[in-house]
């Protein structure tokens, strides 16, 4: 039922996983349990989502030799947050995540963003005037600490999230263990074609977050395009007897991109994995890719002098100041 991407470590990563960003506590445990029952074998987590303990309860109840799903059958990802980029903070951060998830190891651990925030226990450290406090540590130092986690058997693979092409290459120049995955926002309006080719050439698998355009975000623009309302997507959905969401997810998996749609609704969780029983024609794949507008939904914004501007754009490691 589930198809896989193969990582540069030789391990398989299921092409569809359950995303858990913005999954409210009280709902995420049931969502993870239902997903595992529905055939999902890939769960995407992060410390900053604030729900790893609840996901851990679900995993504890569902995984085990006598519970129908073995630990080694499920691919679990988590991410190192921006306040923990100093090398000595990396292993403690991972151990905290493992404790919350009730696991002995992760299948994949990602550096969540290339730019760091000031060290400490607060996810978003701020000065008195409300501006974020940054740290300028080089992510290459963080990467070396990530490699040690693989050597210790605490994680099976390591990777990057929200890094641009130059930053990926920068990490590769010093890496003894190469990044296996790049996770970025990706959907037909942000097709990431150049970045995908860049990753392929370097042996990285791409994972798409917000693959449906993240319709439940807090900071929507009233005039932004709505991916699920796109006429061509709706036309294909009608043709194949699928939903617009399933067409979009099919486009991603058909081009080998791992995709992690988030839902806490059982019917949608099930629908999102039912994308392996139809195939888009080549010209339909191309047409989907040509809908690209380089439209990024997920950019943390702040208001400065009445204008909305990217919050972290002044940081030297901010990834989105470059084309890809």
Short mmCIF file of C-alpha atoms in Angstrom, two decimals:
data_model
loop_
_atom_site.label_atom_id
_atom_site.label_comp_id
_atom_site.label_asym_id
_atom_site.label_seq_id
_atom_site.Cartn_x
_atom_site.Cartn_y
_atom_site.Cartn_z
CA UNK A 1 0.00 0.00 0.00
CA UNK A 2 2.79 2.44 0.88
CA UNK A 3 5.58 3.36 -1.50
CA UNK A 4 9.06 4.39 -0.39
CA UNK A 5 11.94 6.67 -1.16
CA UNK A 6 15.36 5.13 -0.51
CA UNK A 7 17.76 7.26 1.53
CA UNK A 8 21.51 7.48 0.94
CA UNK A 9 21.83 5.21 4.01
CA UNK A 10 19.96 2.46 2.13
CA UNK A 11 16.93 2.77 4.42
CA UNK A 12 13.40 3.16 3.14
CA UNK A 13 11.33 6.24 3.92
CA UNK A 14 7.57 5.98 3.23
CA UNK A 15 6.45 8.55 0.64
CA UNK A 16 3.41 9.57 2.68
CA UNK A 17 3.71 10.44 6.36
CA UNK A 18 1.47 12.08 8.93
CA UNK A 19 2.42 15.68 9.64
CA UNK A 20 1.83 16.89 13.21
CA UNK A 21 2.53 20.64 13.02
CA UNK A 22 -0.43 22.58 14.46
CA UNK A 23 -2.12 19.32 15.54
CA UNK A 24 -3.75 20.38 18.78
CA UNK A 25 -2.99 18.50 21.95
CA UNK A 26 -5.91 16.31 22.84
CA UNK A 27 -6.32 15.40 19.15
CA UNK A 28 -2.87 14.41 17.98
CA UNK A 29 -2.71 11.17 19.97
CA UNK A 30 -5.86 9.84 18.33
CA UNK A 31 -4.68 11.09 14.93
CA UNK A 32 -1.40 9.15 15.22
CA UNK A 33 -3.17 6.02 16.44
CA UNK A 34 -5.71 6.18 13.64
CA UNK A 35 -2.98 6.84 11.05
CA UNK A 36 -1.07 3.73 12.16
CA UNK A 37 -4.29 1.69 11.95
CA UNK A 38 -4.95 3.13 8.48
CA UNK A 39 -1.54 1.94 7.22
CA UNK A 40 0.73 4.95 7.75
CA UNK A 41 4.30 3.96 8.59
CA UNK A 42 5.83 7.44 8.81
CA UNK A 43 5.19 10.14 11.46
CA UNK A 44 6.78 13.60 11.24
CA UNK A 45 7.34 15.43 14.54
CA UNK A 46 9.29 18.34 16.00
CA UNK A 47 10.10 19.53 19.50
CA UNK A 48 8.74 23.01 18.77
CA UNK A 49 5.29 21.62 17.89
CA UNK A 50 4.79 21.01 21.61
CA UNK A 51 2.99 17.69 21.15
CA UNK A 52 5.73 15.04 21.17
CA UNK A 53 4.70 13.64 24.58
CA UNK A 54 1.20 12.97 23.29
CA UNK A 55 2.56 11.40 20.11
CA UNK A 56 4.78 9.28 22.38
CA UNK A 57 1.69 7.96 24.18
CA UNK A 58 0.19 6.93 20.85
CA UNK A 59 3.41 5.22 19.75
CA UNK A 60 3.72 3.42 23.07
CA UNK A 61 0.19 2.06 22.77
CA UNK A 62 0.52 1.04 19.11
CA UNK A 63 4.12 -0.15 18.66
CA UNK A 64 5.56 -3.37 19.98
CA UNK A 65 6.10 -7.05 19.19
CA UNK A 66 2.63 -7.95 20.49
CA UNK A 67 0.76 -4.88 19.20
CA UNK A 68 0.61 -5.54 15.46
CA UNK A 69 3.12 -2.86 14.40
CA UNK A 70 6.83 -3.24 15.14
CA UNK A 71 8.95 -0.21 16.00
CA UNK A 72 11.26 -0.89 13.06
CA UNK A 73 8.32 -0.72 10.63
CA UNK A 74 7.58 2.92 11.47
CA UNK A 75 9.71 5.84 10.28
CA UNK A 76 9.80 8.62 12.89
CA UNK A 77 11.31 12.04 12.21
CA UNK A 78 11.91 14.91 14.62
CA UNK A 79 13.71 18.24 14.46
CA UNK A 80 16.28 20.20 16.46
CA UNK A 81 14.96 23.65 17.36
CA UNK A 82 16.71 26.99 16.69
CA UNK A 83 17.65 27.64 20.35
CA UNK A 84 19.70 24.43 20.50
CA UNK A 85 22.27 24.82 17.72
CA UNK A 86 25.30 24.90 20.04
CA UNK A 87 27.05 21.51 19.76
CA UNK A 88 26.73 20.73 23.47
CA UNK A 89 22.94 21.27 23.30
CA UNK A 90 22.28 18.87 20.43
CA UNK A 91 22.40 15.50 22.19
CA UNK A 92 20.41 16.68 25.24
CA UNK A 93 17.76 18.06 22.85
CA UNK A 94 17.52 14.73 21.05
CA UNK A 95 17.36 12.78 24.32
CA UNK A 96 14.48 15.01 25.45
CA UNK A 97 12.64 14.28 22.19
CA UNK A 98 13.31 10.54 22.50
CA UNK A 99 12.00 10.64 26.08
CA UNK A 100 8.83 12.42 25.00
CA UNK A 101 8.27 10.06 22.06
CA UNK A 102 9.13 7.05 24.25
CA UNK A 103 11.61 5.76 21.67
CA UNK A 104 15.19 4.47 21.78
CA UNK A 105 16.14 6.00 18.44
CA UNK A 106 14.83 8.23 15.65
CA UNK A 107 14.84 7.25 12.01
CA UNK A 108 15.62 10.84 11.01
CA UNK A 109 16.66 13.99 12.89
CA UNK A 110 16.67 17.34 11.09
CA UNK A 111 18.08 20.78 11.86
CA UNK A 112 14.75 22.65 11.77
CA UNK A 113 16.11 25.99 10.41
CA UNK A 114 19.60 27.14 9.43
CA UNK A 115 19.40 30.28 11.61
CA UNK A 116 19.73 30.04 15.37
CA UNK A 117 17.94 31.83 18.19
CA UNK A 118 19.52 32.74 21.53
CA UNK A 119 20.21 29.67 23.66
CA UNK A 120 17.88 28.81 26.50
CA UNK A 121 14.65 27.08 27.42
CA UNK A 122 12.30 29.47 25.61
CA UNK A 123 11.44 28.49 22.02
CA UNK A 124 11.13 32.14 20.94
CA UNK A 125 13.46 34.25 23.14
CA UNK A 126 12.54 37.94 22.92
CA UNK A 127 13.97 41.22 24.11
CA UNK A 128 11.86 43.68 26.08
CA UNK A 129 10.62 45.37 22.92
CA UNK A 130 9.35 42.02 21.62
CA UNK A 131 11.99 41.42 18.93
CA UNK A 132 13.47 37.93 18.67
CA UNK A 133 16.93 37.34 20.08
CA UNK A 134 19.24 35.59 17.62
CA UNK A 135 22.47 33.63 17.85
CA UNK A 136 24.96 33.54 14.98
CA UNK A 137 26.48 30.11 15.51
CA UNK A 138 27.38 28.39 12.24
CA UNK A 139 25.07 25.50 11.37
CA UNK A 140 28.15 23.51 10.29
CA UNK A 141 29.13 23.27 13.98
CA UNK A 142 25.63 22.00 14.70
CA UNK A 143 25.97 19.46 11.89
CA UNK A 144 29.11 17.93 13.41
CA UNK A 145 27.17 17.37 16.63
CA UNK A 146 24.33 15.79 14.63
CA UNK A 147 26.82 13.32 13.13
CA UNK A 148 27.78 12.13 16.61
CA UNK A 149 24.14 11.10 17.20
CA UNK A 150 24.36 8.70 14.26
CA UNK A 151 27.67 7.33 15.54
CA UNK A 152 26.03 6.68 18.93
CA UNK A 153 23.09 4.86 17.35
CA UNK A 154 20.58 7.41 18.63
CA UNK A 155 19.44 8.37 15.13
CA UNK A 156 19.57 6.39 11.89
CA UNK A 157 19.85 9.36 9.53
CA UNK A 158 20.27 13.13 9.75
CA UNK A 159 19.14 15.91 7.49
CA UNK A 160 18.15 19.53 7.02
CA UNK A 161 14.96 21.55 6.99
CA UNK A 162 14.42 24.97 5.36
CA UNK A 163 18.03 25.16 4.10
CA UNK A 164 18.69 26.68 0.66
CA UNK A 165 20.86 25.12 -2.05
CA UNK A 166 24.00 27.03 -1.05
CA UNK A 167 23.57 26.06 2.61
CA UNK A 168 23.11 22.39 1.68
CA UNK A 169 26.39 22.48 -0.25
CA UNK A 170 28.05 24.29 2.66
CA UNK A 171 27.10 21.41 5.00
CA UNK A 172 28.18 18.77 2.48
CA UNK A 173 31.68 20.31 2.24
CA UNK A 174 32.39 19.48 5.91
CA UNK A 175 30.17 16.42 6.38
CA UNK A 176 31.54 12.99 7.20
CA UNK A 177 27.90 11.83 7.28
CA UNK A 178 26.00 13.47 4.46
CA UNK A 179 22.50 14.84 4.91
CA UNK A 180 19.92 12.26 3.80
CA UNK A 181 16.85 14.50 3.57
CA UNK A 182 15.88 18.12 2.97
CA UNK A 183 12.43 19.06 4.27
CA UNK A 184 10.93 22.24 2.81
CA UNK A 185 7.60 23.82 1.99
CA UNK A 186 6.55 22.41 -1.38
CA UNK A 187 3.30 22.31 -3.36
CA UNK A 188 2.23 23.18 -6.94
CA UNK A 189 2.51 26.94 -6.21
CA UNK A 190 6.04 26.40 -4.83
CA UNK A 191 7.14 23.45 -6.94
CA UNK A 192 10.82 23.65 -5.84
CA UNK A 193 11.91 22.13 -9.17
CA UNK A 194 15.47 23.53 -9.04
CA UNK A 195 15.91 22.63 -5.40
CA UNK A 196 14.62 19.09 -6.04
CA UNK A 197 17.14 18.65 -8.87
CA UNK A 198 19.87 20.06 -6.60
CA UNK A 199 18.98 17.51 -3.89
CA UNK A 200 18.80 14.60 -6.36
CA UNK A 201 22.26 15.41 -7.70
CA UNK A 202 23.62 15.26 -4.14
CA UNK A 203 21.77 12.16 -2.96
CA UNK A 204 19.19 13.88 -0.75
CA UNK A 205 15.52 12.93 -0.67
CA UNK A 206 13.13 15.89 -0.52
CA UNK A 207 10.22 15.99 1.92
CA UNK A 208 7.36 18.43 1.29
CA UNK A 209 5.66 20.13 4.23
CA UNK A 210 2.42 22.12 3.88
CA UNK A 211 1.81 20.13 0.66
CA UNK A 212 -1.78 21.39 0.42
CA UNK A 213 -0.88 25.02 1.03
CA UNK A 214 -1.47 24.92 4.80
CA UNK A 215 -5.09 26.14 4.71
CA UNK A 216 -5.32 26.33 8.52
CA UNK A 217 -2.59 28.95 9.06
CA UNK A 218 -3.16 31.91 11.36
CA UNK A 219 -1.55 34.51 9.08
CA UNK A 220 -3.43 34.09 5.81
CA UNK A 221 -3.53 36.97 3.32
CA UNK A 222 -7.09 37.62 2.16
CA UNK A 223 -5.92 37.73 -1.48
CA UNK A 224 -3.59 34.71 -1.53
CA UNK A 225 -4.23 31.90 -4.03
CA UNK A 226 -6.05 28.84 -2.68
CA UNK A 227 -4.40 25.68 -3.93
CA UNK A 228 -7.33 23.33 -3.31
CA UNK A 229 -9.59 25.62 -5.40
CA UNK A 230 -7.25 25.56 -8.44
CA UNK A 231 -9.48 24.73 -11.49
CA UNK A 232 -6.95 22.35 -13.13
CA UNK A 233 -6.56 20.38 -9.88
CA UNK A 234 -10.35 20.12 -9.56
CA UNK A 235 -10.59 18.93 -13.17
CA UNK A 236 -8.07 16.14 -12.56
CA UNK A 237 -9.86 15.21 -9.32
CA UNK A 238 -13.08 14.77 -11.28
CA UNK A 239 -11.33 12.76 -13.99
CA UNK A 240 -9.77 10.29 -11.52
CA UNK A 241 -12.60 10.19 -8.99
CA UNK A 242 -10.30 11.62 -6.32
CA UNK A 243 -10.25 14.75 -4.15
CA UNK A 244 -8.15 17.82 -5.10
CA UNK A 245 -5.91 17.00 -2.10
CA UNK A 246 -5.30 13.47 -3.41
CA UNK A 247 -4.35 14.81 -6.85
CA UNK A 248 -1.80 17.18 -5.30
CA UNK A 249 -0.33 14.44 -3.09
CA UNK A 250 -0.19 12.07 -6.07
CA UNK A 251 1.79 14.67 -8.05
CA UNK A 252 4.36 14.80 -5.25
CA UNK A 253 4.79 11.08 -4.67
CA UNK A 254 4.89 10.43 -8.42
CA UNK A 255 7.94 12.69 -8.68
CA UNK A 256 9.55 10.92 -5.71
CA UNK A 257 8.93 13.64 -3.13
CA UNK A 258 8.07 12.43 0.38
CA UNK A 259 4.96 14.27 1.56
CA UNK A 260 3.63 14.83 5.10
CA UNK A 261 0.05 16.13 5.02
CA UNK A 262 -1.24 17.07 8.47
CA UNK A 263 -4.73 16.18 9.63
CA UNK A 264 -6.52 15.19 12.82
CA UNK A 265 -9.67 14.20 10.89
CA UNK A 266 -9.97 10.44 10.35
CA UNK A 267 -11.57 10.67 6.91
CA UNK A 268 -8.82 12.99 5.65
CA UNK A 269 -6.02 11.00 7.25
CA UNK A 270 -7.29 7.95 5.36
CA UNK A 271 -7.87 9.85 2.12
CA UNK A 272 -4.34 11.32 2.18
CA UNK A 273 -2.71 7.90 1.96
CA UNK A 274 -5.03 6.60 -0.78
CA UNK A 275 -2.87 7.98 -3.58
CA UNK A 276 -1.17 4.80 -4.81
CA UNK A 277 -4.06 3.45 -6.89
CA UNK A 278 -3.94 5.94 -9.76
CA UNK A 279 -1.25 7.59 -11.92
CA UNK A 280 -1.19 11.03 -13.51
CA UNK A 281 -0.26 11.20 -17.20
CA UNK A 282 3.09 12.80 -18.09
CA UNK A 283 1.45 15.92 -19.50
CA UNK A 284 -0.69 16.23 -16.34
CA UNK A 285 2.45 15.98 -14.19
CA UNK A 286 4.05 18.76 -16.27
CA UNK A 287 0.94 20.93 -16.08
CA UNK A 288 0.86 20.52 -12.29
CA UNK A 289 4.52 21.59 -12.10
CA UNK A 290 3.90 24.59 -14.34
CA UNK A 291 1.41 26.03 -11.82
CA UNK A 292 4.45 27.23 -9.84
CA UNK A 293 4.24 30.87 -8.66
CA UNK A 294 7.18 30.69 -6.19
CA UNK A 295 4.47 31.33 -3.59
CA UNK A 296 5.68 30.65 -0.08
CA UNK A 297 2.90 30.28 2.46
CA UNK A 298 5.17 29.55 5.43
CA UNK A 299 7.27 32.62 6.18
CA UNK A 300 7.08 33.90 9.76
CA UNK A 301 6.08 37.58 9.38
CA UNK A 302 6.13 40.58 11.70
CA UNK A 303 4.73 44.11 11.30
CA UNK A 304 7.31 46.89 11.15
CA UNK A 305 6.14 50.50 10.61
CA UNK A 306 2.77 49.19 9.50
CA UNK A 307 4.30 46.84 6.89
CA UNK A 308 4.39 43.05 7.00
CA UNK A 309 7.99 41.82 6.63
CA UNK A 310 9.74 38.43 7.04
CA UNK A 311 10.68 38.18 10.72
CA UNK A 312 14.12 36.58 10.34
CA UNK A 313 15.28 38.05 7.01
CA UNK A 314 18.07 40.05 8.65
CA UNK A 315 19.79 36.94 10.05
CA UNK A 316 22.92 36.02 8.03
CA UNK A 317 21.72 32.39 7.80
CA UNK A 318 18.13 33.22 6.83
CA UNK A 319 17.46 30.81 3.93
CA UNK A 320 14.88 32.59 1.76
CA UNK A 321 16.89 35.59 0.56
CA UNK A 322 18.18 33.44 -2.32
CA UNK A 323 16.31 32.05 -5.35
CA UNK A 324 16.31 28.44 -4.05
#
